[in-house]
Amino acid sequence: MLNVFQSLTKFLMEHPTPCFLLHEVVKRLEGKISEGMQLSISDYEFYLRHHSNLSLREQRLVRQKIMGRKAPIETAQTLFPISLGGQLPGSIVVTAHMSPDLDTVVSSFNGWMDAFEMDVAESLHRWNVPNDPKEILEVKLLFLNQFGPHFFSILSDNRTALTLTALDLATTQGLKVHRLEDRTLDVSLDGSKHACCVVDEEGNFCGGWLAEDVEKVRLVIDGLNHCIRWIQNAFFQALVSQEGNTKNLLEKSLEELEPVHEFSPARRKFLDAFLSKVLNIPKGISATVEDLMQILEKKHHFGFLEFLQTAQKHKKGEMEGLEKLFNLLSAAFKKLRAHVDTFSVALMVKEKVYQEPKMNVHPHTTIEEINLRIQDRSAIFVTRDNKIEGVIYASRLRNPTQGFVALRDFSNPNEIGIPRYLEVASVLDHHKSDIKTLRVATIHTMDVQSSNVIGAKLAFDINKKLVTDGPSEKDLDEMLVLGAKNASDKKHLRILERVLEERIARAMSLGWCDSKREASDYQMFLYAILDDTDLLAKKTALDHEIVVELVNRLVSLEQNKITEVIDPTSSKPLIQNPELYRFYKTVYSLKEEDVETRLKSLKIFNDTKKQGQALVSQLKVYPNNIPSLHKTYNSLVKTWVEYETEQSLKILMLTTVEGAEDLFKGVKPKQQHKDEILVSASDTDEGITQMSYFLMMFFQLQAKKQIQVVAPKNLKSLIVEVLGSELDLEEHSHPWIILKFEAGTITSRKKDIAPCLK
């Protein structure tokens, strides 16, 4: 893994700017999947921040090359609540909503790219897309075809309830790495954010060494040291005394030694375990002094054998040779003390005497599991493939805020599981909102049909200040001259404005944007807006304005010159513009095929959202899909009825949208069928209340439309009470309500359904 990241970093650092290298990152990480190695962009980002040895400026250059843009540092303040050059403490998760549609996938992806490029958080920048969006047709075209089949597994999480992992919490600050043979006494662990990890010769993690380990391990080892000093003094006295008997001393068991008698029962137990399990002296404290020396000598060659042999030859009371004996014994015990002071022995004391497991977790271990594992320890280590990645300090886990979340295309926290330790920092949304933040958040909301209208507008504001690899200086000069000659022509004036923006950006040189990144963003924005507006069938003035600008900029990028192919002031329907038609005709013919497939397979919950106490699903069909809808109608409704939810109200919209060809030609054929909204409530007071409120508000909102109500007998009186008797009401035998109306007249969940829900 390290080699992969080092090679990737070298490539990124050497590549010239401007560039957009996200596809290269995905390609290189994807290449390791065949080798059984699953790597993600978060793994690489952790390496970049903590193990690459690059300066912060160099790290940010790598980020900019990956994301294809270098925006001025103050730009981050327009998207995230940070001061100039500052960062949010912890990680930030940019997330899409549940049951993701194209709008939220594109919006969250673009938001994540912004966050990653601008380095707005101190830790990681994550992208989260709940469930699996791969079945969305445009997702295949925009993401999988461009970046590869493993795009989402490499770049995003897919959590329905957000969390943080060890990678988000880990750091290398205050982390020291030691070898097994290093001495514990040489290590100072002052302060709460210091930790040591111990590795073997190959760099494999062997264990951790924290401030709380020092005293308890010392307690065990000092028990042996007390014995060593007593034995050493006893031998010296025996050797110089006429009555001394070294043989008796050697035959004495360790538990008979004076220091051991003074130990508490617990300390004697520790010493016994230390001798038997760590030093491999089977009898423990029952072993004799000679056993101790012989076993240790056999394994470690400390010098006890030479001492014993020399002592055996020494005659009692002789002064000659005493100094040599003293030196031999002192040297042997010195080597023993040096051995027991190593990390190798200290870790065995933790494991075999105190029976403590290694305190380490995998990089993808969640914060909830880490809190359970760490208990009263001051830190826990993060390892992968038995190699150290970093350390998580307990003091870090005690912070009430562990990270931040950026919501894209929604702002109601109940639409996805957001734990208390994640604070909402940024919102980009176009829906009815219900949000409360604990600190100032950066919020962009507009009454538009697609969140990507807001995203595109922000992108235009950022990109106009950046140098692009577009037209040459000579081409810009020619465009300026042409614009000056046609100063009375509105089209040329608009082009001239764009040319001047490019000129100013090049003069100011505040940053750069690669044309491939720009084209990729604009194409994604365009398809997402077209999808959410049903090919502009439902749009605001700003939706219209942004689509015009997107098409003009995309064509300009294709032709490598600033041009205008759609007049923003034209009265002709935008959808009939041939340049726009070029973008949507292929995908919308494929969408018809996709709807056919979903009707046959009954996959009708791809576009489902929780809105208040209601679960609202929508199935959009094209005129060519109507025969298949009629064939599968009963099975489709049965699937919807059986779909379990905690929400007290269930709604299914079966709506017809116009086909691409009809829209381009300006033809609106009369549909023979009717669209439907199916409503089902739980058999509770809450369910009946929710349904009554929805029906009342819906009929008020759609007062000018002819709507037929089909309901079960037991609900007819309730419906009449809520809606009055002057309505087209039929009875059927099913327990749900059906609202029928002219095809294509009620198609917007945001505009037609959301305002009617509690």
CSV table of C-alpha atoms in Angstrom, one decimal, residues 182-185 189 198 208-226 267 270-271 273-275 278 337 339-356 377:
chain,number,residue,atom,x,y,z
A,182,ASP,CA,14.9,-0.2,23.0
A,183,ARG,CA,14.8,0.7,26.8
A,184,THR,CA,11.6,1.8,28.4
A,185,LEU,CA,13.5,3.9,30.8
A,189,LEU,CA,5.7,10.4,28.1
A,198,VAL,CA,6.7,-0.7,19.4
A,208,GLY,CA,1.7,0.2,22.5
A,209,TRP,CA,3.4,2.0,25.4
A,210,LEU,CA,1.4,4.7,27.2
A,211,ALA,CA,1.9,6.8,30.3
A,212,GLU,CA,-0.4,4.5,32.4
A,213,ASP,CA,1.7,1.5,31.5
A,214,VAL,CA,4.9,2.8,33.0
A,215,GLU,CA,4.0,2.4,36.7
A,216,LYS,CA,2.3,-1.0,36.6
A,217,VAL,CA,5.0,-2.6,34.4
A,218,ARG,CA,7.6,-1.0,36.7
A,219,LEU,CA,5.9,-2.6,39.7
A,220,VAL,CA,6.4,-6.1,38.3
A,221,ILE,CA,9.9,-5.6,37.0
A,222,ASP,CA,11.0,-3.9,40.3
A,223,GLY,CA,9.9,-7.0,42.1
A,224,LEU,CA,12.6,-8.9,40.3
A,225,ASN,CA,15.1,-6.0,40.8
A,226,HIS,CA,14.6,-6.2,44.5
A,267,ARG,CA,2.8,-8.5,44.1
A,270,PHE,CA,2.7,-10.7,39.7
A,271,LEU,CA,6.3,-11.8,40.3
A,273,ALA,CA,3.6,-14.8,36.6
A,274,PHE,CA,6.5,-12.6,35.4
A,275,LEU,CA,9.1,-15.4,36.1
A,278,VAL,CA,7.7,-13.9,30.7
A,337,ARG,CA,18.3,-5.7,34.3
A,339,HIS,CA,17.0,-7.2,29.3
A,340,VAL,CA,14.0,-6.7,31.5
A,341,ASP,CA,14.0,-2.9,30.9
A,342,THR,CA,13.4,-3.4,27.1
A,343,PHE,CA,10.1,-2.9,25.4
A,344,SER,CA,10.2,-6.6,24.4
A,345,VAL,CA,9.8,-7.6,28.1
A,346,ALA,CA,7.5,-4.7,29.0
A,347,LEU,CA,5.0,-5.7,26.3
A,348,MET,CA,5.1,-9.4,27.5
A,349,VAL,CA,4.4,-8.1,31.1
A,350,LYS,CA,1.3,-6.3,29.8
A,351,GLU,CA,0.1,-9.3,27.8
A,352,LYS,CA,1.0,-12.2,30.1
A,353,VAL,CA,1.0,-10.8,33.6
A,354,TYR,CA,-1.8,-8.3,33.2
A,355,GLN,CA,-3.5,-10.2,30.4
A,356,GLU,CA,-4.0,-7.0,28.4
A,377,ARG,CA,-6.8,3.9,28.3
